[in-house]
Every structure is written in structure tokens, then in C-alpha cells.
XYZ file of C-alpha atoms in Angstrom:
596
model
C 47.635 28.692 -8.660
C 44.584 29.277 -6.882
C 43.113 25.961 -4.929
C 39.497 25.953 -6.743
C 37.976 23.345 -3.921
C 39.035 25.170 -1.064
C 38.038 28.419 -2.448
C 34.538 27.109 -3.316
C 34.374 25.571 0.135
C 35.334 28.904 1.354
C 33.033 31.031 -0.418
C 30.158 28.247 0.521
C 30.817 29.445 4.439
C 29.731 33.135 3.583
C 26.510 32.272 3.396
C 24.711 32.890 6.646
C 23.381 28.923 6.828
C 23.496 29.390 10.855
C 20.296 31.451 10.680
C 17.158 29.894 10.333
C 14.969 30.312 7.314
C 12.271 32.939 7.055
C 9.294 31.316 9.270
C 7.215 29.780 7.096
C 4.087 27.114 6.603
C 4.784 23.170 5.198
C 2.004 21.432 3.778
C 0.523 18.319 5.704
C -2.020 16.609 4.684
C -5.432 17.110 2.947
C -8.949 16.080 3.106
C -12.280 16.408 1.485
C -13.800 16.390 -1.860
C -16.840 17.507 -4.539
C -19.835 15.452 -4.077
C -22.561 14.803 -0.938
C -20.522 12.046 0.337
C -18.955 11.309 3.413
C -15.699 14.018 4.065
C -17.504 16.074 0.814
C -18.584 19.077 -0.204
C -20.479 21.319 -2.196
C -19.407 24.930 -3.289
C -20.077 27.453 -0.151
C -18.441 26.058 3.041
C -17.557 27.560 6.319
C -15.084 26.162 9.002
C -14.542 26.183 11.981
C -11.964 24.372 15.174
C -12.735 22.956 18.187
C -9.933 22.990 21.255
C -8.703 19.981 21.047
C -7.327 20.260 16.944
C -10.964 18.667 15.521
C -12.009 20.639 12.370
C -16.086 21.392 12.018
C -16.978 22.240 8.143
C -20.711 23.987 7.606
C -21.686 23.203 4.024
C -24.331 24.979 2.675
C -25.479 23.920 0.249
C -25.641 20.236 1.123
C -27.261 21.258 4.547
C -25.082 19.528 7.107
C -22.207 20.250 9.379
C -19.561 17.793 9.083
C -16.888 16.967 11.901
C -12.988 16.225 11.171
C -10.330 15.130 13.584
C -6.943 16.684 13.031
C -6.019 14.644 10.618
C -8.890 14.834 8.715
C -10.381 11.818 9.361
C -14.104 12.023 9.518
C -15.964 11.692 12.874
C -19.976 12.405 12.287
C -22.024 14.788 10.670
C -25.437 16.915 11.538
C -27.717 16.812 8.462
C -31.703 17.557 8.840
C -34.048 15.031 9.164
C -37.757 14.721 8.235
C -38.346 14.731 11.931
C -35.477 16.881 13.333
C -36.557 19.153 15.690
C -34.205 22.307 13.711
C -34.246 23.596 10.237
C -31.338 23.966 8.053
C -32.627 27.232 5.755
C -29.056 28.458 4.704
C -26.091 27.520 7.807
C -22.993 29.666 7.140
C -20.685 31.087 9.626
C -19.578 28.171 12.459
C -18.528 28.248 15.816
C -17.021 25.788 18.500
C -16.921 26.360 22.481
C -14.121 25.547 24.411
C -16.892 22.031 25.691
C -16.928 21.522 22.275
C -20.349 22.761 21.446
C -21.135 23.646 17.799
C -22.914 27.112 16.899
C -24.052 27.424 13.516
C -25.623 30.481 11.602
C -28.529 30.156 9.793
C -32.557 31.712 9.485
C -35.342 30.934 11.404
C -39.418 31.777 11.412
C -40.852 33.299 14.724
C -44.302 33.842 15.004
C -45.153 37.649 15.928
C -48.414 36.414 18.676
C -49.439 40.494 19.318
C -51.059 40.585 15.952
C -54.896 40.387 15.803
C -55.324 38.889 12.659
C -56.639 35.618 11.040
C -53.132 34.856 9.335
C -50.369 33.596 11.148
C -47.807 36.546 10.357
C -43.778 35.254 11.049
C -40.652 37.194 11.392
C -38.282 35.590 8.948
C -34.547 36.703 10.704
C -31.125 35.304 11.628
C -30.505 33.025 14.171
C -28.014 30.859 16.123
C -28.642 27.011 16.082
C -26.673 25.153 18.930
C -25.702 21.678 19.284
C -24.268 19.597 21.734
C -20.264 18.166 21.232
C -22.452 14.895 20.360
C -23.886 16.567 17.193
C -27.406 16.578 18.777
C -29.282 19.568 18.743
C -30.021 22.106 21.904
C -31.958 24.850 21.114
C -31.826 27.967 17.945
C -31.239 31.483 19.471
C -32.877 34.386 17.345
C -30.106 37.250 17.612
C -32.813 39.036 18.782
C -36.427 39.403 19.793
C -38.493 38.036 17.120
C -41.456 37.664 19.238
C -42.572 41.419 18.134
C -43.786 42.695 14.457
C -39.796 44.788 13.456
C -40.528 45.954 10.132
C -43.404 46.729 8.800
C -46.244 44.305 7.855
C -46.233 45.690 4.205
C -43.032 43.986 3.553
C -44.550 40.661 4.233
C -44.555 37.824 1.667
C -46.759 35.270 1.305
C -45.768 31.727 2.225
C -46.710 28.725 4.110
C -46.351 27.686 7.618
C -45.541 24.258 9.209
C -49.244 22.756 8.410
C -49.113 23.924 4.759
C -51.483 27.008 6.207
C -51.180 30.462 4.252
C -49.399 33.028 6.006
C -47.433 36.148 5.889
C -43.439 36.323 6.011
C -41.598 39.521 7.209
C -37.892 38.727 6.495
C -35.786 40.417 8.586
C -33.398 42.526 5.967
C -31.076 41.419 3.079
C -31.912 37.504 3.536
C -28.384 36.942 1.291
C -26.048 39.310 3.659
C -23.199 37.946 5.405
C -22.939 37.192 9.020
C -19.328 36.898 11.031
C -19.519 34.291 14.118
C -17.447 33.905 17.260
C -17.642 32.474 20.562
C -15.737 33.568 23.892
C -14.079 31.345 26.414
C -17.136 31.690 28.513
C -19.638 30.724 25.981
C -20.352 34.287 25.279
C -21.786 34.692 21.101
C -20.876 37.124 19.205
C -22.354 37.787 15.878
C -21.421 40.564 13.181
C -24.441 42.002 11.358
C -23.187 44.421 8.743
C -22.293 47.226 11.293
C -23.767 45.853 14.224
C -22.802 44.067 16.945
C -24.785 41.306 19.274
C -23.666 39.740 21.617
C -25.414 37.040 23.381
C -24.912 34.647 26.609
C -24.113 30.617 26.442
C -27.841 30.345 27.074
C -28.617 32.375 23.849
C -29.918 35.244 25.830
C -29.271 38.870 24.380
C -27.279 40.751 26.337
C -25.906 43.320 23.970
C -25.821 44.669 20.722
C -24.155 47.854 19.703
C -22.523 49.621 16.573
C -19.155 49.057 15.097
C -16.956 52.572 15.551
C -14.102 54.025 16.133
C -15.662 57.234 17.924
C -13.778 60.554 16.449
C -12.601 59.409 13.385
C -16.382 58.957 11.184
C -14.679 56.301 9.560
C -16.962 53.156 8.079
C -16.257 49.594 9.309
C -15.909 47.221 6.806
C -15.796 44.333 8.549
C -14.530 40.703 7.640
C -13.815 38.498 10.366
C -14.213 38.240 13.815
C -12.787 36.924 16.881
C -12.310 36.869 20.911
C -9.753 36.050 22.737
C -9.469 34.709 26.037
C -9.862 37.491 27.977
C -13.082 38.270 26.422
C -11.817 41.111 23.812
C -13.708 41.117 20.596
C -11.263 41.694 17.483
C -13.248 42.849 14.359
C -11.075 43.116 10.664
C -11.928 45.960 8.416
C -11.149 45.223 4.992
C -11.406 48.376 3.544
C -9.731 50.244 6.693
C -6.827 48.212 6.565
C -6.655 47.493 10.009
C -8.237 45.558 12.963
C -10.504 46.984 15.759
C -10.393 45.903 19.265
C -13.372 46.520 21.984
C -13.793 45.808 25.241
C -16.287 42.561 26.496
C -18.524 45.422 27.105
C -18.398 46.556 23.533
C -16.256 49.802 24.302
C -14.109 50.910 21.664
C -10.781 50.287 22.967
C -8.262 50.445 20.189
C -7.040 50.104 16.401
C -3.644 48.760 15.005
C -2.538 48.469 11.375
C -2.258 50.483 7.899
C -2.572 50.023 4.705
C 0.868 48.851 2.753
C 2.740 45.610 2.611
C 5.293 46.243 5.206
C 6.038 44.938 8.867
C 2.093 45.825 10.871
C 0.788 46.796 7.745
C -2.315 45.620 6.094
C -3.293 45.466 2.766
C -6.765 44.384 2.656
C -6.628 41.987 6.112
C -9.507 38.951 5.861
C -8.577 36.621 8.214
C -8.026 37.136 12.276
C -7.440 34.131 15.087
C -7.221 34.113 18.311
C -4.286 31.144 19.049
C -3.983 29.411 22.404
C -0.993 31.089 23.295
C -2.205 34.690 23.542
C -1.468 35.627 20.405
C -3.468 36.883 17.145
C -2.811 35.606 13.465
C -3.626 37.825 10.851
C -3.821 37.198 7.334
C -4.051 39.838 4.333
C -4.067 40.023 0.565
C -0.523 40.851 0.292
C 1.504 38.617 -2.079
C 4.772 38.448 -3.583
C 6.246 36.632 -6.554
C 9.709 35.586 -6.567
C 10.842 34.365 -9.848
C 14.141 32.152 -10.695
C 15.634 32.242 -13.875
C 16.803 28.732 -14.338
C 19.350 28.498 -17.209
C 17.134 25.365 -18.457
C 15.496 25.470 -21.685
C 12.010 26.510 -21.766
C 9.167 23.671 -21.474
C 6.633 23.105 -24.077
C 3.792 23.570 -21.658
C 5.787 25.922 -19.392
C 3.127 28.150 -17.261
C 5.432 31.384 -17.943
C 5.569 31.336 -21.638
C 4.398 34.687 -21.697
C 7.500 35.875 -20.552
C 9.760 36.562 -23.234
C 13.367 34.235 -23.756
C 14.207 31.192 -23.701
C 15.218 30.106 -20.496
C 12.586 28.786 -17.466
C 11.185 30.294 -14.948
C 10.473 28.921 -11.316
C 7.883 30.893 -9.875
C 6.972 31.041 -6.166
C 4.129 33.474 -5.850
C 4.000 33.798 -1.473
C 1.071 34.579 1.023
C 1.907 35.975 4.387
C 0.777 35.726 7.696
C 0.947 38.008 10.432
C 1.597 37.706 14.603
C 0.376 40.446 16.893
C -0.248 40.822 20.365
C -3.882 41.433 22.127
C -2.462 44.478 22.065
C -1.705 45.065 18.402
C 2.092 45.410 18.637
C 3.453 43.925 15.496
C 5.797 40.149 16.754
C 6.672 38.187 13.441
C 5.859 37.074 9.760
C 5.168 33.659 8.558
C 5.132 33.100 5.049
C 3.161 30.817 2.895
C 5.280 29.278 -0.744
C 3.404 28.339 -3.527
C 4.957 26.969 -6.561
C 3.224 28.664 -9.576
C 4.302 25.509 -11.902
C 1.996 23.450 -9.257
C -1.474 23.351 -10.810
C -3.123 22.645 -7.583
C -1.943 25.570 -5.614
C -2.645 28.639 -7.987
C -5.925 29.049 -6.908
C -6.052 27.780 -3.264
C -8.030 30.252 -0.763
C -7.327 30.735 3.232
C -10.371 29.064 4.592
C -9.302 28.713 8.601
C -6.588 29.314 11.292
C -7.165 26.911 14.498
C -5.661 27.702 17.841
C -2.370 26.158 17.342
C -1.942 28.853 14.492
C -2.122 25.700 11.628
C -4.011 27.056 7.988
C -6.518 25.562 5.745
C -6.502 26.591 2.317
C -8.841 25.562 -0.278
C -8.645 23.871 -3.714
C -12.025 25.519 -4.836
C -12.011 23.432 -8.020
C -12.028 20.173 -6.213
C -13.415 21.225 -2.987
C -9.731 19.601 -1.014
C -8.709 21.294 1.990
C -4.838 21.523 2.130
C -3.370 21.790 5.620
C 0.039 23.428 6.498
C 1.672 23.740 9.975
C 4.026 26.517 10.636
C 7.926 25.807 10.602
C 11.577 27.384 11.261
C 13.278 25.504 8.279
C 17.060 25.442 8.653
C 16.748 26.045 4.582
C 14.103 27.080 3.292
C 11.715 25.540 1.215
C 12.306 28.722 -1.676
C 15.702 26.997 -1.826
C 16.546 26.242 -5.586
C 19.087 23.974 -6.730
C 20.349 23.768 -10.472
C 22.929 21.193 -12.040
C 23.657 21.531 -15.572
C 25.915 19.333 -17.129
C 26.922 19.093 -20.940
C 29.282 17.945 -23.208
C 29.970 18.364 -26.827
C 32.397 17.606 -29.621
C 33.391 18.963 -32.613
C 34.894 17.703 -35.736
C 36.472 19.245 -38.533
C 38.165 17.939 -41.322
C 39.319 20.956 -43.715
C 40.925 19.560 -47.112
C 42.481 21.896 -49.819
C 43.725 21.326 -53.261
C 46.026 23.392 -55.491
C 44.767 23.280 -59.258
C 48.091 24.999 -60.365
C 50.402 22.567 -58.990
C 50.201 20.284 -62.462
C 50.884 17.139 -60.071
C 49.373 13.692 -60.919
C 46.405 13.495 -57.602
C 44.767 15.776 -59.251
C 41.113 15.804 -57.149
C 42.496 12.698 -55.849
C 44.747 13.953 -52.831
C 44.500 17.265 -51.002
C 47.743 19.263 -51.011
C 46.641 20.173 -47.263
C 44.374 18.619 -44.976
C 43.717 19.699 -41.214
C 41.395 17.699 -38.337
C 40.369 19.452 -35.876
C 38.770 17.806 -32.852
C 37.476 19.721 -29.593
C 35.839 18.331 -26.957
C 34.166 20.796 -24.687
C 32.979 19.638 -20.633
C 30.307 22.321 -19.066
C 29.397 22.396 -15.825
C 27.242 24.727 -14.061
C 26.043 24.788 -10.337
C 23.712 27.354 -9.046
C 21.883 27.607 -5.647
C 19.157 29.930 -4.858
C 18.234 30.683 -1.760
C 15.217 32.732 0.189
C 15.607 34.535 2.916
C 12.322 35.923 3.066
C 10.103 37.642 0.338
C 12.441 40.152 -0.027
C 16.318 38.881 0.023
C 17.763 36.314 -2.035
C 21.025 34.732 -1.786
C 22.516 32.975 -4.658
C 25.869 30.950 -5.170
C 26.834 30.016 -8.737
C 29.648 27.921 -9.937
C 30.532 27.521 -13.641
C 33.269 25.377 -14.881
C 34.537 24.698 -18.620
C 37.194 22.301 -19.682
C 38.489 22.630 -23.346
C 40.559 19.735 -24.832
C 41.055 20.456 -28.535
C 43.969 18.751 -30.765
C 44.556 20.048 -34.374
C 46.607 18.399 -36.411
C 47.772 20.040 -39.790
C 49.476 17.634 -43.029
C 51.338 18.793 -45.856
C 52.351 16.979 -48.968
C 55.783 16.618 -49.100
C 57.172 18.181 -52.949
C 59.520 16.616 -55.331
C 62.107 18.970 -54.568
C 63.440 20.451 -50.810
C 62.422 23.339 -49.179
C 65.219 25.849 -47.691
C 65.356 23.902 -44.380
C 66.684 20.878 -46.226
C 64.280 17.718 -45.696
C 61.770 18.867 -42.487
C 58.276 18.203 -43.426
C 55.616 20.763 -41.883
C 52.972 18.897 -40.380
C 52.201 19.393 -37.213
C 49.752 18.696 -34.161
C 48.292 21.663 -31.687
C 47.160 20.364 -28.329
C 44.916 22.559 -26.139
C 44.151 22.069 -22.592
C 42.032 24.911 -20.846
C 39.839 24.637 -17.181
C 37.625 28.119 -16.614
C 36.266 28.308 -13.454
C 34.082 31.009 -11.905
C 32.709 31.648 -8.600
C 29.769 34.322 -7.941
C 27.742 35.324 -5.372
C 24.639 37.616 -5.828
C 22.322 39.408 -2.975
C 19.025 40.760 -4.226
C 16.974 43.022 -2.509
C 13.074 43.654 -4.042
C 12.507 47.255 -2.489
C 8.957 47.508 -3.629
C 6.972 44.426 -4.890
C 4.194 46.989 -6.675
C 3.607 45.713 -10.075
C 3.658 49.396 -11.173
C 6.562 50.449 -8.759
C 8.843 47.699 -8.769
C 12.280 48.523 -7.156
C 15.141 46.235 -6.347
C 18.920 46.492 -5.590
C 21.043 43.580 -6.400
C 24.987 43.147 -5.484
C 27.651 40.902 -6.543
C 30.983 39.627 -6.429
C 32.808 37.104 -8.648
C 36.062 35.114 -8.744
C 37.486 33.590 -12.161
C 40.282 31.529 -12.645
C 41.933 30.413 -16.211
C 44.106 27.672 -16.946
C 45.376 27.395 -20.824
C 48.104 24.759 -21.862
C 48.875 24.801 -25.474
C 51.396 22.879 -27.319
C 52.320 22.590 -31.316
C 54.847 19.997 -31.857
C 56.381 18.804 -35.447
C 55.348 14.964 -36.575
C 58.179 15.060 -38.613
C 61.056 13.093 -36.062
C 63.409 14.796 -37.889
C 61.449 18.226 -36.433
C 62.309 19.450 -33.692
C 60.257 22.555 -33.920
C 58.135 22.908 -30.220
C 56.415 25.933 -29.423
C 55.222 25.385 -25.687
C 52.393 27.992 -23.704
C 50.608 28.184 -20.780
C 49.352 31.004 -18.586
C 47.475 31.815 -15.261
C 45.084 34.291 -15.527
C 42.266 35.659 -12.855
C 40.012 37.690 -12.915
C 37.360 39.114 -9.956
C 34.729 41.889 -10.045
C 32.337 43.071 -8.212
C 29.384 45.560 -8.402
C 25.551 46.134 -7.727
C 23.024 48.375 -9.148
C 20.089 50.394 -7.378
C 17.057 51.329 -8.892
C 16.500 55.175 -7.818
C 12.912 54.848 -9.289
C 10.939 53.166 -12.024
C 12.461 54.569 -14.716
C 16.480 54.915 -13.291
C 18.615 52.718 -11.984
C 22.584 53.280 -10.876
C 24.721 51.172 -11.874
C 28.541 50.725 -10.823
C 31.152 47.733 -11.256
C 34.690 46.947 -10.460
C 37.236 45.122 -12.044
C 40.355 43.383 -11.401
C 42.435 41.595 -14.003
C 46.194 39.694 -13.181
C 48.094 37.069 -14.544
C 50.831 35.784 -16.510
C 52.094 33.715 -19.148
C 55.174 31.758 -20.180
C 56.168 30.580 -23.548
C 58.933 28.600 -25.329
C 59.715 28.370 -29.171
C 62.528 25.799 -30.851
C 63.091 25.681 -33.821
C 63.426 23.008 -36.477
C 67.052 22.154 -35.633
C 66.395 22.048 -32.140
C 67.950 25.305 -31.433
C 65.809 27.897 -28.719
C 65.006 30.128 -30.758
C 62.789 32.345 -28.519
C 61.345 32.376 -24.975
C 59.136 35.067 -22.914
C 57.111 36.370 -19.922
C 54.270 38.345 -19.687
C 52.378 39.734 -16.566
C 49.182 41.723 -16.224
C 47.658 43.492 -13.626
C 44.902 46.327 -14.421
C 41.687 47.526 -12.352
C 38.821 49.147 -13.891
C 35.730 50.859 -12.451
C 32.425 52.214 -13.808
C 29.629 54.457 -12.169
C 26.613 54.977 -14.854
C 22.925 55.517 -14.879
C 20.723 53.803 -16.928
C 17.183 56.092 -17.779
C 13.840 54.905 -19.343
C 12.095 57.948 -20.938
């Protein structure tokens, strides 16, 4: 007979556990809030990191830039003051310098002094407001020269200047568009206007501006995020493009990396670049995969997948990914990011910010809490599922029967045969998941059944003797059976397109029977014994391979062997009969299963 321990402990090795886990993110800690509080926030919030791990939030709406230390404690905050010598109008995009000084986008008025008019006329346009690592204000850099009448006077609005004077407002295009923010390690601004670039010095003094490109190709830049590394290399994302442009300090188009698809360098719909402190870039794109585990539980009340059909539950990790590149766009490794779909709180949560040690901020935009993870190698991942299910049950049957033809005096009274039946059936089932990535899946399953069932059968003895002389007939069956099965299944998701899903999946099983069964006489004077038992094992193995959506190949093997002994005496104690059977068949199927 087969040793079931050391075989599971055998099969248990196969599994590669001396590779590390799929890199992937942990969750830390978290900060923040809704309100206008201290370490709160309103709806619209930008963040940036400073060099040393401290976390810099702009909130717009509440008009004040809040400060964080790694941990999320807070520090101070910049908020405008009756007498403050700068104007919060709408801050956005945020920048730190490596001295720690804060850069914050946001409008300004400049008064246009060439204009020989009565009314004070002002350009309305972006600028750059700068404060010291202190929190107190420097200076606010227009992006550029404001100084001079840009567009044309008939666009003006009427408004009111600083003494409550009426005056004329040029605003300086779309006053709602979006504006992208970085800073260099040598103070250096950079700020993304649509499909410009300008670039200006630590003193806030234009230098450059110029046009985002890639000469040759006409193709439009959709741009997202920005950032520079330390060499002074400005990275811009395009969304749309699928990729991420690189240019020179100069602004020379230097090169582009990245396509549009879900694989290794590939982009689908990138929003989210970093520069990290050792050299390297973190990307992050819209790509996400759901990995679903079909626990053998029943189905919650409240369960978050009841719109999946059966009755079992479903643990559902939907996963994030992000992505590590050189400066020079050559594709390094893949970190991914587990959410549990069951977990309220982490459904909706949205990348916010990458700092330089390559740690990520998602946001809770319900409640306004920032959720920090840190990057890992787990030994096991944390898409490692683990399922005990234990049960037991017992059965009872009583089955009484009464001949109306046999005239005798218990008429109704006493059965002429009565039979109990009692089964008690242990279940045990084991299962463990595991994630190699957000493709591969390893599983091991053990399931084990023990069956102890005892029937035991009376008849009424009659008036007269049967053939045999004086043996009564009842009797007692005793049933002892242990099923164990081993399996391990590999699953491989192809394609993770809702609408061209494709996935090969493997296995290979082990099975093992043991069945004892005895019926003895109760009568002493009985003798009659019939005695079985038999080995039988079982293992198989197959996979199937979907060829496309709507065909999949299918093919299994089968291997069946065993035996089985019994012995029969009869009433007098004479063997009457004993036997051996063996088995030992193998069956294969190929087949093709077609949706049309």
C-alpha cells in the first residue's frame, strides 16, 4: 500500500517554493482624511516627495499645501493669509528640489505696463509659486513673460484689481487645463502645457520652451506625466501613444520606448512615470488583471460576486502593475500590486505618487486616505490561498417490514424484518493556491474521505426450521473505506482580454482506495463470514488549451490498478469460496470542444 504522508510530503516538494514570489507591493500604513483639518483633505489633491522620504500634498480646493513625514505624520502646512505676500487662485501640480524647496502650480495676474490706457489691463496666466523647505514663501515665476499684452485685448474680462479698482483681465488660455510639473537635480523647472514645453532655471528665469514631438512620425503627444532624472533628461508619458518620450536637457528629441498591449515593455494607457534614486524609472499603466479562486465554500449572503452564477465563492484579486526601465527605456522587471476585490476599501483606490525609493500612494477617493505600499520579494506570495474544509455527517436508517400474509399473532405489532443502517462519513479537503505572477498559478489539493458504515439486518425466527436446521439469518455488515486523492494543477491565462480570454491549464492526480468490508452471522451458532478488502489506485493526468475563443483541445490520461481479495464460509463453518482479482487498464482521450 501506498504511504499517503510521504507521498503528500513528496508531491509538496514539486512545487518550486525556492523561488521567490512575483515582486510585488505590501501595504504600510495610511494617512489623511475628508475634512479641512489637520492631515485632511478635500476632493482634488496633488502630491508630491521630497529626498529625504517626506510627502508634500497640494489640496485645491482647501488652498494649502500640507507636509508629511514618511510615516505620515504631519509636519506644517502653507495656507494663504489675509496678509500673505502670494495668492492661492487654484495650486495643482507640486514639486520638491533636492534642498527641499516646494514648487507649486497655480495662476497669477501681471500687469501689461505698455498699454496707454486709463484701466489697469492684467494678463491672467500660469505660474510657478516657490517656497522655501521652511514653508515660507520666495517668489511666483510666470512660465513666461507676462509683462507684454499675448492675446488680444478683446478677450479681456472685466474684474477688479488689488484696491477693488475696475480693470480688464486677459486670461491666458483654457484657465481649467491641466499642467504637468517637475524639477531637475539642479533646480531646473519644467512645466507641461498641453503640447508645450518650458523650461525654466532655479531662479524662475525662462530659459526654454519648445514643442512636444517625435520629429518624422506626425504623431500627437498626449501627455500625462512628467519627470527628470538625474542627469537632466526630461521623460514625458503619452497616454494615448502608449509609450514614453525621452529628450535631451536641451529639449532634443532623443528617443521613445513602449507599445501598446499588456505584455513585458508594453503599455496600455501609461499615467504614471518616476524617476527613483537609483537610476531607474517606474512606470505605471492601466493594465489590470483579475485572478479569481473558486473556493469550494458556500456562497455568502452579501458575497461581492453573486453575479457569477453557482454556488460556490469566489476570491477575487483584481492586480495593478508596475513597470522598471532604464534611462534608456530597456524593459528590467514587473512589480505587481494585489487587491482583494472582497476588500471594500481597495476597489476603488487610485495611484496618486511614486517617491524616489520606488514606494506608491494610492488613494481611497471616498474617504480621501492615502494607502502606502513598499515594494517586496515575498518568499510566498501574498495571492497565496489556503482552504481547509472539514465535515462530518451521519446517517441513520431504520427500515422495518411486515408480512400481512403470514396470519401470525404481532400483527402491526412486530416487523417480520427490520434493518439499521448507520454511516458515518469524515471529509476532509485541503487546497492551496498559489501565484506566481498574474499569469501562472500553482495549486495543490488534497481530498480525503473515511466511510465507517455498519448494517445490521434481523429476521424473525418461524415456528418451524428452515433447510439449514436451526441458523437464524441476521446478520451485521461492517464497512471501513479511506479515499485519498492528491492533485496538482498549473494554469496559464494566455490573454487576460475580457473579449479574448485564453488560458491553458495542466494536471496530474494520484488516488488511492482502501475498502474493508465484513458480514458476519449474530447467530453463534452461524458461522457464515464473508470477508473483503481491496487496494485500488488510480492516477491521471491531462490539460486542455484553448486554440481561440471559441475552441479549446482537450486531452486526458488514465491509469487504473488494483486488486481485491475475498473469503466466503458458510453456515457450518465450511470455506465455501475464496478469490483474487487484479486490474490494470490505461485510457486516453484527445477531443475538441467548439462554441458556434
Amino acid at each position: 500500500m501506498v504511504n499517503l504522508k510521504n507521498l503528500t510530503l513528496w508531491l509538496l516538494f514539486l512545487i518550486p517554493m525556492h523561488l521567490n514570489a512575483a515582486p510585488e507591493f505590501k501595504f504600510v500604513s495610511e494617512f489623511g482624511g475628508k475634512g479641512e483639518g489637520e492631515a485632511q483633505f478635500a476632493e482634488t489633491v496633488f502630491m508630491a516627495f521630497g529626498a529625504d522620504g517626506a510627502v508634500y500634498v497640494a489640496d485645491t480646493d482647501n488652498f494649502r499645501i500640507q507636509k508629511f513625514d514618511e510615516t505620515g505624520a504631519f509636519i506644517f502646512d502653507i495656507q494663504m493669509q489675509t496678509d500673505s505676500p502670494f495668492r492661492f487662485i487654484n495650486p495643482t501640480a507640486i514639486a520638491v528640489g533636492t534642498d527641499n524647496s516646494i514648487y507649486v502650480m497655480d495662476w497669477m495676474f501681471a500687469e501689461i505696463s505698455d498699454l496707454n490706457v486709463d484701466t489697469k489691463v492684467f494678463n491672467y496666466g500660469p505660474c510657478i509659486h516657490k517656497f522655501d523647505p521652511q514653508g515660507a514663501f520666495v517668489a511666483s515665476y510666470p512660465i513666461q513673460d507676462f509683462s507684454q499684452r499675448i492675446a488680444l485685448l478683446e478677450t479681456a474680462a472685466p474684474g477688479l484689481d488689488a484696491e477693488g479698482n475696475y480693470a480688464l483681465i486677459i486670461p491666458q488660455g483654457d484657465t481649467k487645463r491641466k499642467f504637468l510639473l517637475t524639477v531637475d537635480t539642479n533646480g531646473n523647472l519644467y512645466v507641461c502645457d498641453g503640447g508645450m514645453i518650458y523650461k525654466l532655471n532655479s531662479a524662475g528665469k525662462p530659459i526654454a520652451h519648445y514643442a512636444l514631438a517625435q520629429p518624422g512620425t506626425g504623431r500627437l503627444v498626449h501627455s500625462v506625466d512628467i519627470t527628470a532624472d538625474k542627469h537632466g533628461h526630461l521623460y514625458v508619458v503619452d497616454e494615448k501613444g502608449h509609450r514614453v518620450l525621452k529628450y535631451s536637457r536641451d529639449g532634443e528629441f532623443l528617443s521613445a520606448f513602449g507599445e501598446y498591449g499588456d505584455g513585458p515593455g508594453q503599455f496600455i494607457a501609461p499615467f504614471r512615470i518616476a524617476a527613483l534614486a537609483d537610476g531607474t524609472l517606474l512606470i505605471a499603466d492601466t493594465a489590470k488583471y483579475l485572478k479569481d479562486f473558486a473556493s469550494t465554500l458556500p456562497k455568502r449572503l452579501d458575497d461581492p460576486t453573486r453575479r457569477y452564477e453557482g454556488d460556490t465563492r469566489l476570491f477575487r484579486y483584481r492586480l495593478r502593475r508596475i513597470q522598471r526601465f532604464t534611462t534608456d527605456g530597456a524593459y528590467t522587471q514587473k512589480l505587481l500590486i494585489p487587491f482583494r476585490r472582497e476588500i471594500e476599501t481597495e476597489v476603488a483606490l487610485q495611484l496618486r505618487g511614486v517617491d524616489q525609493t520606488g514606494q506608491l500612494y494610492y488613494l481611497n477617493p471616498t474617504e480621501l486616505v492615502f494607502r502606502k505600499y513598499a515594494p517586496t520579494a515575498p518568499l510566498i506570495s501574498s495571492m497565496f490561498q489556503t482552504e481547509l474544509k472539514l465535515r462530518y455527517r451521519r446517517d441513520l436508517h431504520d427500515i422495518e417490514i411486515d408480512n400481512q400474509d403470514d396470519l401470525d399473532a404481532d400483527l402491526y405489532t412486530k416487523s417480520d424484518f427490520d434493518e439499521q443502517i448507520t454511516q458515518d462519513t469524515a471529509y476532509a479537503n485541503l487546497i492551496f493556491s498559489y501565484d506566481l505572477n498574474e499569469s501562472l498559478r500553482l495549486a495543490l489539493s488534497n481530498r480525503l474521505t473515511y466511510v465507517h458504515m455498519t448494517d445490521t439486518s434481523y429476521y424473525r425466527a418461524r415456528d418451524f426450521e428452515d433447510f439449514r436446521g436451526s441458523f437464524n439469518q441476521d446478520d451485521r455488515a461492517t464497512e471501513n473505506s479511506w479515499d485519498d486523492r492528491i492533485q496538482i494543477d498549473f494554469t496559464w491565462i494566455r490573454d487576460h482580454s475580457l473579449y479574448n480570454y485564453r488560458e491553458a491549464r495542466g494536471f496530474v492526480y494520484f488516488n488511492v482506495i482502501r475498502l474493508d468490508f465484513i458480514s458476519d452471522a449474530l447467530n453463534p451458532a452461524n458461522h457464515r463470514l464473508f470477508d473483503f478488502n481491496a487496494d485500488l489506485s488510480d492516477w491521471g493526468a491531462g490539460f486542455h488549451y484553448d486554440l481561440s475563443r471559441n475552441f479549446r483541445l482537450n486531452f486526458e490520461i488514465i491509469h487504473f490498478f488494483g486488486k481485491n481479495r475475498y473469503t466466503y464460509i458458510d453456515e457450518t463453518n465450511v470455506l465455501y469460496a475464496t478469490g483474487f482479482q487484479q486490474a490494470n487498464f490505461t485510457r486516453a482521450a484527445l477531443f475538441i470542444n467548439g462554441i458556434f
